[in-house]
């Protein structure tokens, strides 16, 4: 197996940083002039882009992005899934333009006829009969956790080490020695220590799930069916079924968050793998880029909610928000689900992601590089370790800032954008085979340069 020569990597990184600065001087100038923004960006995460400053957006259509220096990119980042439907998809743009420009009423605290259509479509895709909307998947998770605590009368949540479910306090956990719950590094101002709210488990380790649930104080196990926020970690055979069975046995609700894993298909992993969540959360992609989120619950959970006559779901009980479920986002979801993220679109996206994965695998084999790539439907991600990590802690240990920056800049300097938080590539309905082929060729060149081949 070949190992990475760190000196060579440092040289290549300097070369790519120099090229990045040369190509993106307008973006750099805009960043340096942004004196009134915290971290010089409208949202602090935008500083995650490689190269020291973000590319500033001029235009984005389909899977193409143009920055303010006039550079065009094939976009495999797609807003880290928010634009999985492609940038400004025609049907979504037409629906929201009609809604806000012709019919009017962006936010009124009144429903339109779109909401029931969307909820029925979510039921058709994911199975849960009752839905409520938020503006982000973060909020959908937060509200769902409240509901779970109320209906079970239990105080705690279980989450997997290195999971991510949005900025949800209870989920910023990693596993410490002997299964202890530790806060993830850098947690900003938690209200209470996370060990008070959460029991941690390790993905693909059913014994750790059982050990936590056996305490009898866990209201809900919140999980992605495959981890997607610490690389992609796929479930091993039987793991998801065992989680369902243990939740039932210990009286814990199962919350499946498919905000990213909808990449598996039109009904996410839930439909593809026959999962049976009590609560389901989704967001990002289903509004075609317009802010939205949703949670769905079973009839049993709904009955338990109704049994709590004291629970204030229609005012300030901690669930809901004035902008949530607005007619702009429901119009966007109707168009996106109805016309853009269709079964045919998924078939195309999954086929391309498969080619993407195979292209990367061929290069890894050719140069005997000890990395791995995992695919979940329309998304694929490489990780600097082989075999592929089995859980969040193993995957976190494989992180390599310098390698990641080198590959990101190598790609962006040649017109390809990867997701800044990951080495992730997502296909959208208008991604083309030539776009994937371009990545395959660039990845081979980047690795050849690195290995001195
Ligand atoms: C699995 C999962 N759930 C929830 C969220 C939060 O989504 P949002 O940023 O829209 O609140 C994310 C964001 O990356 C996510 O990956």
XYZ file of C-alpha atoms and ligand atoms in Angstrom:
469
model
C 0.000 0.000 0.000
C 1.269 3.455 -0.892
C 1.569 6.080 1.831
C 1.247 9.815 1.403
C 4.539 11.704 1.442
C 3.724 14.706 3.669
C 6.462 16.906 2.212
C 5.170 16.321 -1.268
C 1.626 17.020 -0.046
C 2.754 20.319 1.507
C 4.379 21.373 -1.797
C 1.310 20.453 -3.833
C -0.930 22.261 -1.378
C 1.124 25.450 -1.792
C 0.880 25.095 -5.555
C -2.919 24.731 -5.395
C -3.342 27.578 -2.877
C -1.358 29.875 -5.173
C -3.492 28.915 -8.152
C -6.656 29.428 -6.099
C -5.564 32.943 -5.100
C -4.695 33.766 -8.697
C -8.075 32.616 -10.083
C -10.323 34.088 -7.408
C -9.050 37.598 -6.697
C -12.541 39.162 -6.762
C -13.788 36.668 -4.167
C -10.732 37.368 -2.023
C -11.263 41.144 -2.269
C -14.963 40.810 -1.350
C -14.020 38.704 1.669
C -11.357 41.157 2.813
C -13.837 44.042 2.514
C -16.592 42.344 4.564
C -15.824 44.213 7.787
C -19.366 44.042 9.210
C -19.885 40.304 9.046
C -18.903 37.966 11.860
C -16.063 35.903 10.396
C -16.468 38.066 7.205
C -19.284 35.794 5.990
C -23.091 35.851 6.343
C -23.025 32.533 8.195
C -19.895 31.440 9.979
C -19.749 27.978 8.365
C -19.047 29.562 4.999
C -15.463 29.787 6.220
C -15.269 26.026 5.718
C -14.467 26.453 2.023
C -10.872 25.531 1.280
C -8.356 28.206 0.321
C -8.882 30.729 3.135
C -12.060 32.423 1.887
C -15.254 31.330 0.162
C -15.979 31.672 -3.525
C -18.584 34.409 -3.963
C -21.612 33.409 -5.964
C -22.605 35.186 -9.156
C -24.923 32.605 -10.717
C -26.150 29.066 -10.158
C -28.295 27.031 -12.538
C -28.758 23.277 -12.608
C -25.426 21.777 -11.553
C -23.367 24.771 -12.661
C -22.111 27.576 -10.422
C -20.305 30.747 -11.561
C -18.262 32.817 -9.090
C -17.761 36.591 -9.198
C -14.410 36.115 -10.977
C -16.340 34.476 -13.811
C -15.063 30.931 -13.120
C -17.597 28.217 -13.857
C -17.790 25.016 -11.803
C -19.523 21.655 -11.986
C -21.191 21.640 -8.588
C -21.116 18.338 -6.690
C -21.613 20.189 -3.371
C -25.151 21.325 -4.136
C -25.378 23.312 -0.922
C -24.561 20.149 1.071
C -27.915 18.692 -0.083
C -30.091 21.841 0.068
C -29.857 22.011 -3.729
C -30.040 18.320 -4.470
C -32.834 19.180 -6.926
C -30.303 21.310 -8.840
C -29.943 25.071 -8.534
C -33.169 26.950 -9.188
C -35.028 24.050 -10.819
C -37.536 25.347 -13.357
C -40.664 23.852 -11.790
C -39.787 25.137 -8.321
C -38.932 28.597 -9.626
C -42.216 28.744 -11.563
C -44.233 27.714 -8.501
C -42.587 30.115 -6.064
C -42.620 32.961 -8.596
C -46.355 32.483 -9.070
C -46.861 32.236 -5.344
C -44.952 35.338 -4.327
C -45.161 37.449 -7.490
C -48.646 36.698 -8.787
C -50.768 35.330 -5.943
C -48.762 37.031 -3.183
C -48.474 36.223 0.508
C -45.039 34.928 1.442
C -45.835 34.580 5.107
C -49.359 34.990 6.463
C -49.781 32.365 9.216
C -52.456 30.918 6.884
C -52.269 27.596 5.041
C -52.665 27.251 1.283
C -53.956 24.182 -0.539
C -50.379 23.029 -1.196
C -49.699 21.832 2.374
C -52.083 18.849 2.334
C -50.783 17.814 -1.101
C -47.215 17.853 0.214
C -48.106 15.936 3.382
C -49.922 13.280 1.332
C -46.860 12.967 -0.915
C -44.589 12.578 2.123
C -46.916 9.819 3.362
C -46.747 8.112 -0.039
C -42.947 8.238 0.000
C -42.069 7.591 3.644
C -45.203 5.950 5.079
C -45.917 8.103 8.139
C -49.508 9.379 8.128
C -49.222 12.817 9.802
C -46.869 15.719 9.068
C -45.964 19.148 10.320
C -43.581 21.685 8.773
C -40.650 23.765 9.955
C -38.121 25.968 8.158
C -35.110 23.746 8.756
C -34.402 20.128 9.544
C -32.765 21.363 12.741
C -36.092 22.716 13.958
C -37.978 19.620 12.834
C -35.567 17.548 14.963
C -35.818 19.877 17.941
C -39.604 19.803 17.925
C -39.718 16.051 17.382
C -37.434 15.482 20.397
C -39.793 17.536 22.561
C -42.748 15.487 21.405
C -40.858 12.260 22.080
C -39.967 13.320 25.633
C -43.540 14.342 26.308
C -45.243 11.203 25.046
C -42.815 8.783 26.696
C -42.425 10.766 29.916
C -38.667 10.086 29.685
C -35.936 12.709 29.881
C -33.151 11.451 27.621
C -32.253 11.110 23.984
C -29.886 8.561 22.450
C -27.610 9.675 19.615
C -24.597 8.181 17.842
C -21.045 9.319 18.363
C -20.150 12.015 15.766
C -23.702 12.213 14.442
C -25.062 15.475 13.084
C -28.753 16.401 13.053
C -28.488 20.182 12.787
C -27.685 22.488 15.686
C -29.654 20.315 18.091
C -28.135 20.542 21.577
C -28.847 16.952 22.569
C -26.969 15.485 19.612
C -23.476 17.016 19.935
C -21.986 13.875 21.418
C -19.033 11.600 21.112
C -18.307 8.404 22.951
C -15.776 8.574 25.779
C -14.049 5.770 27.689
C -16.389 2.964 28.820
C -19.297 4.321 26.815
C -19.478 7.672 28.582
C -21.233 10.580 26.873
C -18.832 13.409 26.086
C -19.562 16.709 24.358
C -18.216 17.100 20.868
C -15.245 19.486 20.784
C -16.016 23.174 20.282
C -19.644 23.024 21.426
C -20.739 26.667 21.815
C -22.467 27.584 25.072
C -24.506 24.458 25.839
C -27.355 25.119 28.276
C -26.529 22.010 30.293
C -23.812 19.365 29.988
C -24.797 17.019 27.171
C -24.360 14.005 29.451
C -27.489 15.213 31.283
C -29.635 15.043 28.155
C -28.101 12.267 26.098
C -26.870 8.692 26.075
C -24.365 8.001 23.340
C -23.993 4.849 21.274
C -21.617 3.808 18.507
C -23.044 3.196 15.019
C -23.000 -0.488 14.003
C -22.490 -1.496 17.638
C -25.798 -2.900 18.773
C -24.453 -3.755 22.231
C -23.777 -0.057 22.862
C -27.353 0.766 21.817
C -28.779 -1.847 24.153
C -26.543 -0.749 27.034
C -27.960 2.773 26.801
C -31.594 1.841 26.243
C -31.567 -0.635 29.121
C -31.467 2.284 31.584
C -35.146 2.817 30.698
C -34.854 6.608 30.578
C -34.379 7.150 26.824
C -37.360 8.760 25.114
C -36.040 8.504 21.586
C -33.175 7.117 19.535
C -32.382 9.737 16.915
C -30.438 8.396 13.969
C -29.562 8.660 10.336
C -29.977 5.218 8.733
C -26.416 5.697 7.448
C -24.149 8.317 8.982
C -23.540 11.023 6.381
C -21.931 13.802 8.343
C -18.660 12.119 9.285
C -18.118 10.620 5.890
C -20.700 8.067 4.850
C -20.849 5.127 7.262
C -23.202 2.465 5.946
C -25.157 0.216 8.320
C -24.014 -3.381 8.579
C -26.554 -6.124 7.848
C -29.093 -6.408 10.663
C -28.031 -3.246 12.525
C -31.066 -1.109 11.648
C -33.479 -3.975 12.296
C -31.834 -4.535 15.685
C -32.192 -0.819 16.546
C -35.917 -1.020 15.721
C -36.353 -4.160 17.776
C -34.500 -2.736 20.803
C -36.475 0.523 20.687
C -39.713 -1.452 20.760
C -38.443 -3.686 23.560
C -37.298 -0.801 25.784
C -40.217 1.576 25.087
C -38.043 4.075 23.191
C -39.276 5.841 20.070
C -37.222 5.565 16.881
C -36.592 8.828 15.027
C -35.115 8.430 11.555
C -33.615 11.621 10.120
C -33.416 11.349 6.322
C -32.347 14.905 5.599
C -29.285 13.583 3.749
C -30.090 9.912 3.262
C -32.982 10.700 0.942
C -30.134 10.257 -1.542
C -30.951 6.524 -1.326
C -34.091 7.006 -3.437
C -37.420 8.845 -3.700
C -38.526 7.370 -0.343
C -35.080 7.520 1.252
C -33.671 4.533 3.118
C -37.027 4.164 4.863
C -38.707 3.004 1.660
C -35.621 1.366 0.148
C -34.848 -0.752 3.212
C -38.354 -1.088 4.755
C -37.588 0.857 7.951
C -40.312 1.576 10.491
C -39.669 4.843 12.298
C -42.068 6.259 14.893
C -40.933 9.749 13.956
C -39.371 10.848 10.694
C -37.477 14.048 9.916
C -36.497 15.597 6.616
C -35.522 19.009 5.252
C -33.163 20.748 2.836
C -33.734 19.090 -0.549
C -37.518 18.824 -0.557
C -38.010 22.584 -0.999
C -35.644 22.765 -3.979
C -33.497 25.231 -2.025
C -36.317 27.226 -0.405
C -36.006 26.816 3.397
C -38.160 24.047 4.755
C -38.226 21.022 7.021
C -40.807 18.487 8.134
C -41.454 15.856 10.747
C -43.872 12.973 10.419
C -45.370 10.827 13.171
C -47.291 7.576 13.368
C -50.939 7.353 14.435
C -49.762 5.873 17.755
C -47.497 8.836 18.507
C -50.273 11.220 17.417
C -52.724 9.532 19.812
C -50.195 9.858 22.633
C -49.779 13.557 21.833
C -53.544 14.071 21.924
C -53.700 12.343 25.291
C -51.617 15.205 26.694
C -54.382 17.783 26.947
C -52.011 20.173 28.718
C -49.560 20.229 25.782
C -49.660 23.539 23.950
C -48.981 22.746 20.305
C -50.860 25.795 19.021
C -48.971 28.551 20.796
C -45.869 28.882 22.900
C -45.382 25.258 23.986
C -41.974 25.066 22.320
C -43.082 23.423 19.061
C -43.653 25.573 15.966
C -42.756 29.036 14.704
C -44.445 31.929 12.907
C -42.666 31.408 9.593
C -42.881 27.606 9.530
C -45.234 26.017 7.005
C -45.485 29.269 5.060
C -47.055 29.190 1.626
C -43.752 29.915 -0.123
C -42.114 26.785 1.260
C -45.174 24.593 0.751
C -45.422 25.779 -2.885
C -41.713 24.986 -3.306
C -42.095 21.504 -1.800
C -45.096 20.689 -3.971
C -43.261 21.579 -7.155
C -39.966 19.973 -6.123
C -41.472 16.695 -4.950
C -44.049 16.582 -7.740
C -41.866 17.513 -10.688
C -38.159 17.531 -9.878
C -37.084 14.861 -7.367
C -39.054 12.173 -9.177
C -38.387 8.433 -9.464
C -36.869 8.931 -12.919
C -34.589 11.674 -11.588
C -33.367 9.391 -8.798
C -32.663 6.547 -11.232
C -30.424 8.897 -13.239
C -28.721 10.330 -10.137
C -27.977 6.917 -8.630
C -26.548 5.656 -11.919
C -24.179 8.623 -12.080
C -23.126 8.285 -8.438
C -22.306 4.650 -9.167
C -20.034 5.737 -12.041
C -18.481 8.336 -9.750
C -17.713 5.679 -7.136
C -16.316 3.212 -9.667
C -14.085 5.938 -11.135
C -12.620 6.695 -7.715
C -12.184 2.989 -6.906
C -10.233 2.431 -10.123
C -7.778 5.186 -9.231
C -7.398 3.935 -5.660
C -6.635 0.451 -6.965
C -4.255 1.670 -9.664
C -2.112 3.662 -7.240
C -2.707 1.283 -4.301
C -3.940 4.140 -2.144
C -5.356 3.029 1.240
C -8.530 5.119 1.051
C -12.139 4.060 0.589
C -15.285 5.410 -0.999
C -18.854 4.799 0.163
C -21.987 5.404 -1.891
C -25.528 5.932 -0.709
C -27.732 6.228 -3.787
C -27.066 9.623 -5.347
C -24.177 10.569 -3.044
C -20.674 9.228 -2.691
C -17.810 10.207 -0.443
C -14.174 9.214 -0.099
C -12.418 8.802 3.201
C -8.682 8.582 3.888
C -8.743 5.083 5.334
C -9.343 1.528 4.126
C -11.335 -0.527 4.763
C -14.214 1.950 5.129
C -14.867 3.062 8.742
C -17.592 1.182 10.634
C -18.645 3.972 12.964
C -18.374 7.697 13.646
C -15.314 7.487 15.890
C -13.324 5.468 13.338
C -14.354 7.825 10.580
C -13.435 10.930 12.624
C -9.985 9.429 13.216
C -9.456 9.222 9.437
C -9.927 12.951 8.949
C -6.987 14.740 7.307
C -7.271 18.526 6.872
C -4.318 18.882 4.504
C -5.321 16.071 2.198
C -8.865 17.368 2.122
C -7.771 20.905 1.275
C -5.417 19.643 -1.431
C -8.137 17.599 -3.135
C -10.746 20.350 -2.798
C -8.448 22.989 -4.284
C -7.138 20.667 -6.991
C -10.755 20.163 -8.055
C -11.983 23.747 -7.736
C -8.929 25.104 -9.588
C -10.012 22.892 -12.490
C -13.728 23.641 -12.347
C -15.204 21.066 -9.942
C -16.728 21.827 -6.531
C -16.832 19.205 -3.795
C -18.801 19.701 -0.545
C -16.682 21.833 1.787
C -17.497 19.869 4.925
C -16.598 16.557 3.359
C -15.164 14.788 0.366
C -18.733 14.338 -0.713
C -20.255 14.483 -4.171
C -23.969 14.614 -4.778
C -25.709 14.163 -8.123
C -28.753 16.229 -9.092
C -31.297 15.547 -11.828
C -29.303 17.522 -14.418
C -25.815 16.231 -13.566
C -24.351 14.653 -16.697
C -22.003 11.762 -17.348
C -19.348 14.143 -18.687
C -19.413 15.928 -15.300
C -18.687 12.654 -13.530
C -16.023 11.776 -16.100
C -14.348 15.125 -15.447
C -14.172 14.328 -11.729
C -12.827 10.840 -12.461
C -10.064 12.279 -14.631
C -9.165 15.021 -12.124
C -9.180 12.635 -9.178
C -6.763 10.344 -11.041
C -4.474 13.309 -11.792
C -4.621 14.613 -8.211
C -3.707 11.188 -6.834
C -0.986 10.638 -9.458
C 0.589 13.996 -8.498
C 0.390 13.087 -4.825
C 1.948 9.663 -5.295
C 4.640 11.079 -7.564
C 3.481 8.814 -10.370
C -28.974 14.518 9.007
C -29.197 15.986 9.161
N -30.241 16.415 9.867
C -30.489 17.721 10.032
C -29.667 18.671 9.464
C -29.952 20.123 9.666
O -30.453 20.712 8.525
P -30.625 22.299 8.494
O -29.248 22.842 8.315
O -31.519 22.531 7.328
O -31.234 22.703 9.765
C -28.569 18.278 8.712
C -27.666 19.267 8.104
O -26.625 18.979 7.556
C -28.331 16.896 8.554
O -27.276 16.451 7.862
